[in-house]
Tab-separated table of C-alpha atoms in Angstrom:
chain	number	residue	atom	x	y	z
D	63	UNK	CA	-30.380	-206.982	200.405
D	64	UNK	CA	-27.694	-208.943	198.225
D	65	UNK	CA	-25.674	-206.658	195.773
D	66	UNK	CA	-26.735	-207.660	192.378
D	67	UNK	CA	-23.270	-206.177	190.922
D	68	UNK	CA	-21.681	-209.190	192.500
D	69	UNK	CA	-24.293	-212.005	193.276
D	70	UNK	CA	-25.820	-212.970	189.889
D	71	UNK	CA	-27.644	-216.037	190.892
D	72	UNK	CA	-27.812	-216.456	194.832
D	73	UNK	CA	-29.480	-219.389	196.187
D	74	UNK	CA	-29.918	-220.600	199.641
D	75	UNK	CA	-27.493	-223.435	200.388
D	76	UNK	CA	-29.461	-226.765	200.517
D	77	UNK	CA	-27.695	-230.189	200.668
D	78	UNK	CA	-30.517	-231.802	198.498
D	79	UNK	CA	-29.508	-229.388	195.618
D	80	UNK	CA	-25.784	-228.658	196.424
D	81	UNK	CA	-24.265	-231.813	198.002
D	82	UNK	CA	-22.326	-232.382	194.900
D	83	UNK	CA	-20.949	-229.018	194.759
D	84	UNK	CA	-17.184	-228.313	194.984
D	85	UNK	CA	-15.380	-224.889	195.433
D	86	UNK	CA	-12.251	-223.697	193.629
D	87	UNK	CA	-10.021	-220.778	194.653
D	88	UNK	CA	-11.510	-217.264	194.457
D	89	UNK	CA	-8.923	-215.749	192.149
D	90	UNK	CA	-11.039	-214.122	189.169
D	91	UNK	CA	-11.922	-210.849	190.560
D	92	UNK	CA	-13.397	-209.611	187.390
D	93	UNK	CA	-16.841	-210.444	189.018
D	94	UNK	CA	-16.157	-207.055	190.866
D	95	UNK	CA	-15.685	-205.049	187.897
D	96	UNK	CA	-18.998	-203.205	188.007
D	97	UNK	CA	-18.668	-202.311	191.577
D	98	UNK	CA	-17.607	-198.557	192.068
D	99	UNK	CA	-17.811	-198.766	195.959
D	100	UNK	CA	-17.923	-201.392	198.465
D	101	UNK	CA	-18.808	-201.529	202.208
D	102	UNK	CA	-16.087	-201.884	204.779
D	103	UNK	CA	-16.342	-202.517	208.525
D	104	UNK	CA	-14.588	-200.138	210.903
D	105	UNK	CA	-11.951	-202.607	211.741
D	106	UNK	CA	-10.778	-202.754	208.072
D	107	UNK	CA	-9.955	-198.944	208.269
D	108	UNK	CA	-6.203	-199.308	208.886
D	109	UNK	CA	-5.580	-201.535	205.872
D	110	UNK	CA	-8.267	-200.197	203.581
D	111	UNK	CA	-7.061	-196.563	204.173
D	112	UNK	CA	-3.667	-197.545	202.535
D	113	UNK	CA	-5.424	-197.949	199.020
D	114	UNK	CA	-8.839	-196.409	198.946
D	115	UNK	CA	-10.564	-193.238	199.975
D	116	UNK	CA	-12.939	-194.179	202.810
D	117	UNK	CA	-16.128	-192.062	202.983
D	118	UNK	CA	-19.607	-192.351	204.301
D	119	UNK	CA	-23.022	-192.920	202.571
D	120	UNK	CA	-26.680	-193.202	203.565
D	121	UNK	CA	-27.670	-196.800	203.335
D	122	UNK	CA	-30.902	-196.427	205.015
D	123	UNK	CA	-34.465	-195.947	203.564
D	124	UNK	CA	-36.201	-192.766	203.658
D	125	UNK	CA	-36.913	-191.215	206.010
D	126	UNK	CA	-34.334	-193.134	208.165
D	127	UNK	CA	-30.739	-192.189	207.740
D	128	UNK	CA	-28.219	-194.980	208.410
D	129	UNK	CA	-24.700	-193.996	207.629
D	130	UNK	CA	-22.242	-196.684	206.575
D	131	UNK	CA	-18.556	-196.556	205.502
D	132	UNK	CA	-17.503	-197.463	202.004
D	133	UNK	CA	-14.448	-197.353	200.067
D	134	UNK	CA	-14.417	-195.909	196.543
D	135	UNK	CA	-13.187	-198.070	193.756
D	136	UNK	CA	-14.391	-195.762	190.893
D	137	UNK	CA	-15.442	-192.414	190.012
D	138	UNK	CA	-18.664	-193.239	188.213
D	139	UNK	CA	-21.071	-196.008	188.468
D	140	UNK	CA	-20.325	-199.519	187.253
D	141	UNK	CA	-16.572	-198.697	187.209
D	142	UNK	CA	-13.967	-200.497	189.329
D	143	UNK	CA	-10.382	-198.939	188.544
D	144	UNK	CA	-8.650	-201.642	190.867
D	145	UNK	CA	-9.426	-204.368	188.342
D	146	UNK	CA	-6.961	-205.321	185.736
D	147	UNK	CA	-8.318	-208.325	183.860
D	148	UNK	CA	-8.941	-211.002	186.565
D	149	UNK	CA	-6.437	-209.279	188.971
D	150	UNK	CA	-7.269	-207.110	192.072
D	151	UNK	CA	-4.789	-204.394	191.763
D	152	UNK	CA	-4.490	-203.184	195.412
D	153	UNK	CA	-2.949	-204.479	198.634
D	154	UNK	CA	-6.175	-204.857	200.536
D	155	UNK	CA	-9.324	-206.772	199.733
D	156	UNK	CA	-12.321	-205.756	201.735
D	157	UNK	CA	-14.031	-208.516	203.554
D	158	UNK	CA	-17.375	-207.737	201.793
D	159	UNK	CA	-15.648	-209.298	198.620
D	160	UNK	CA	-13.444	-211.831	200.285
D	161	UNK	CA	-16.786	-213.695	201.525
D	162	UNK	CA	-17.745	-214.183	198.047
D	163	UNK	CA	-19.435	-216.505	196.628
D	164	UNK	CA	-21.004	-216.744	199.997
D	165	UNK	CA	-23.423	-214.222	201.687
D	166	UNK	CA	-26.025	-214.361	204.499
D	167	UNK	CA	-29.466	-213.017	203.880
D	168	UNK	CA	-32.757	-213.144	205.679
D	169	UNK	CA	-34.947	-216.034	204.397
D	170	UNK	CA	-38.146	-214.536	202.985
D	171	UNK	CA	-41.357	-215.083	205.131
D	172	UNK	CA	-39.251	-216.294	208.229
D	173	UNK	CA	-36.997	-214.691	211.027
D	174	UNK	CA	-34.131	-216.758	209.961
D	175	UNK	CA	-30.720	-215.841	208.296
D	176	UNK	CA	-29.651	-218.313	205.760
D	177	UNK	CA	-26.285	-218.818	203.932
D	178	UNK	CA	-26.489	-218.270	200.206
D	179	UNK	CA	-24.020	-219.208	197.316
D	180	UNK	CA	-23.643	-217.542	194.051
D	181	UNK	CA	-24.324	-220.499	191.883
D	182	UNK	CA	-23.371	-218.328	188.658
D	183	UNK	CA	-19.728	-218.095	190.103
D	184	UNK	CA	-17.143	-219.680	187.694
D	185	UNK	CA	-15.324	-221.507	190.633
D	186	UNK	CA	-18.197	-224.037	191.300
D	187	UNK	CA	-17.634	-227.237	190.101
D	188	UNK	CA	-18.829	-230.964	190.573
D	189	UNK	CA	-15.517	-232.337	189.854
D	190	UNK	CA	-12.712	-230.173	191.279
D	191	UNK	CA	-12.170	-228.234	194.441
D	192	UNK	CA	-13.243	-228.413	197.918
D	193	UNK	CA	-16.740	-230.144	198.777
D	194	UNK	CA	-19.554	-228.105	200.224
D	195	UNK	CA	-20.636	-231.323	202.079
D	196	UNK	CA	-19.456	-234.514	203.497
D	197	UNK	CA	-21.362	-237.874	203.692
D	198	UNK	CA	-24.484	-237.445	205.425
D	199	UNK	CA	-24.857	-233.926	204.197
D	200	UNK	CA	-22.528	-232.799	206.983
D	201	UNK	CA	-20.982	-229.349	206.170
D	202	UNK	CA	-17.476	-229.697	204.889
D	203	UNK	CA	-14.661	-227.603	206.244
D	204	UNK	CA	-14.844	-225.276	203.301
D	205	UNK	CA	-18.636	-224.545	204.120
D	206	UNK	CA	-17.828	-224.274	207.876
D	207	UNK	CA	-15.130	-221.761	207.385
D	208	UNK	CA	-17.409	-219.739	205.065
D	209	UNK	CA	-20.306	-219.795	207.838
D	210	UNK	CA	-17.606	-218.548	210.469
D	211	UNK	CA	-16.507	-215.645	208.277
D	212	UNK	CA	-20.096	-214.574	207.663
D	213	UNK	CA	-20.716	-214.624	211.434
D	214	UNK	CA	-17.595	-212.576	212.155
D	215	UNK	CA	-18.656	-210.317	209.186
D	216	UNK	CA	-21.898	-209.722	210.761
D	217	UNK	CA	-20.502	-209.027	214.167
D	218	UNK	CA	-18.160	-206.376	212.965
D	219	UNK	CA	-20.981	-204.806	210.893
D	220	UNK	CA	-22.945	-204.533	213.966
D	221	UNK	CA	-20.199	-202.916	215.731
D	222	UNK	CA	-19.697	-200.492	212.765
D	223	UNK	CA	-23.283	-199.569	212.933
D	224	UNK	CA	-22.782	-198.420	216.601
D	225	UNK	CA	-19.757	-196.474	215.503
D	226	UNK	CA	-21.719	-194.654	212.623
D	227	UNK	CA	-24.465	-194.018	214.901
D	228	UNK	CA	-22.239	-192.095	217.210
D	229	UNK	CA	-20.745	-189.986	214.251
D	230	UNK	CA	-24.439	-189.027	213.624
D	231	UNK	CA	-25.204	-188.191	217.268
D	232	UNK	CA	-22.221	-185.885	217.324
D	233	UNK	CA	-23.071	-184.463	214.032
D	234	UNK	CA	-19.598	-184.777	212.651
D	235	UNK	CA	-20.455	-185.718	208.991
D	236	UNK	CA	-20.846	-183.392	206.208
D	237	UNK	CA	-21.401	-183.635	202.483
D	238	UNK	CA	-18.360	-183.411	200.404
D	239	UNK	CA	-17.639	-183.055	196.600
D	240	UNK	CA	-14.511	-183.672	194.767
D	241	UNK	CA	-13.771	-181.764	191.552
D	242	UNK	CA	-11.161	-183.506	189.369
D	243	UNK	CA	-9.477	-182.915	186.155
D	244	UNK	CA	-8.263	-185.816	184.132
D	245	UNK	CA	-5.249	-185.373	182.056
D	246	UNK	CA	-7.346	-185.240	178.808
D	247	UNK	CA	-8.892	-182.304	180.181
D	248	UNK	CA	-12.151	-183.827	181.114
D	249	UNK	CA	-13.791	-182.487	184.347
D	250	UNK	CA	-15.540	-184.601	186.744
D	251	UNK	CA	-17.531	-183.743	189.859
D	252	UNK	CA	-17.757	-186.776	192.439
D	253	UNK	CA	-20.374	-186.317	195.176
D	254	UNK	CA	-23.132	-188.070	197.047
D	255	UNK	CA	-20.971	-189.141	199.948
D	256	UNK	CA	-19.968	-187.599	203.374
D	257	UNK	CA	-16.812	-187.208	205.353
D	258	UNK	CA	-16.007	-186.010	208.746
D	259	UNK	CA	-15.884	-182.318	209.468
D	260	UNK	CA	-12.402	-181.602	210.962
D	261	UNK	CA	-13.380	-178.344	212.477
D	262	UNK	CA	-16.294	-180.080	214.452
D	263	UNK	CA	-13.976	-182.705	215.341
D	264	UNK	CA	-11.582	-180.485	216.816
D	265	UNK	CA	-14.357	-178.471	218.554
D	266	UNK	CA	-15.589	-181.403	220.771
D	267	UNK	CA	-15.359	-181.269	224.436
D	268	UNK	CA	-12.366	-182.659	226.005
D	269	UNK	CA	-14.337	-185.421	227.789
D	270	UNK	CA	-15.795	-186.509	224.321
D	271	UNK	CA	-12.278	-186.748	222.721
D	272	UNK	CA	-11.065	-188.641	225.630
D	273	UNK	CA	-13.898	-191.100	225.404
D	274	UNK	CA	-13.324	-191.426	221.374
D	275	UNK	CA	-9.562	-191.806	222.103
D	276	UNK	CA	-10.105	-194.723	224.512
D	277	UNK	CA	-12.543	-196.507	222.559
D	278	UNK	CA	-10.695	-196.343	219.280
D	279	UNK	CA	-12.983	-193.924	217.369
D	280	UNK	CA	-10.707	-191.119	217.305
D	281	UNK	CA	-7.916	-193.276	215.520
D	282	UNK	CA	-10.467	-194.680	212.933
D	283	UNK	CA	-11.688	-190.992	212.110
D	284	UNK	CA	-7.920	-189.981	211.513
D	285	UNK	CA	-7.562	-192.950	209.351
D	286	UNK	CA	-10.649	-191.961	207.196
D	287	UNK	CA	-9.342	-188.441	206.994
D	288	UNK	CA	-5.837	-189.620	205.833
D	289	UNK	CA	-7.507	-192.081	203.214
D	290	UNK	CA	-8.889	-189.076	201.247
D	291	UNK	CA	-5.545	-188.240	199.849
D	292	UNK	CA	-6.237	-191.548	197.941
D	293	UNK	CA	-8.755	-189.592	195.751
D	294	UNK	CA	-5.961	-188.248	193.902
D	295	UNK	CA	-4.653	-191.691	193.303
D	296	UNK	CA	-8.057	-192.724	192.118
D	297	UNK	CA	-8.171	-189.832	189.593
D	298	UNK	CA	-4.820	-190.958	188.184
D	299	UNK	CA	-6.114	-194.474	187.728
D	300	UNK	CA	-9.202	-193.010	185.978
D	301	UNK	CA	-6.784	-191.011	183.731
D	302	UNK	CA	-4.662	-194.019	182.933
D	303	UNK	CA	-7.781	-196.203	182.093
D	304	UNK	CA	-9.256	-193.397	179.974
D	305	UNK	CA	-5.785	-193.193	178.058
D	306	UNK	CA	-5.675	-197.011	177.576
D	307	UNK	CA	-9.256	-197.040	176.154
D	308	UNK	CA	-8.437	-194.252	173.805
D	309	UNK	CA	-5.305	-196.034	172.642
D	310	UNK	CA	-7.288	-199.266	172.080
């Protein structure tokens, strides 16, 4: 599935159609302004935890439950509180966003995975930037780098699926709701996500704890729990945004 909140006109890269395209630098992050959450891989936890609350959501289709980690960027749908104009206002940018304007997707009617590009991206040009293709329709370095980034993204996504499946097997996740009051007095209840239940984590058998310590899972879960303190910062951002909107 290609997230429509980010990719507006994705098209399968085709030399016949795109051989003249050139790519600028991805610097206008306003394309993410309607994303209130974004997927992250487990390997991103150490840096993502510095800025965002890391939680888990069900991304499966009923009746299958597939838990995935995300970072919250806003408190309501279509709201990214880490965007100021075109600027990304955080120290870390999730790989899900850094891969833009490229994305890998299953090619309809086949078993193949293709590379797509958002042709609506403002950084695409026929005159300026790095070319997508060289003479003879050979992929240019910019396209080769993008393909390699997508490959590594999928590798880490697969590892993250195993990580989340282990959390489900151990029944460590529980629904959570955050109640917040903005400086204006407005009350908000944020739910629909899950977090690790610390009491269950502490009650795990010693052998399981040792296993999770050695494979890195325990450290990742501690980062997840520590990141929840960023909920307060998210509420503060919401309050500042609401105050600015009221003034405007």
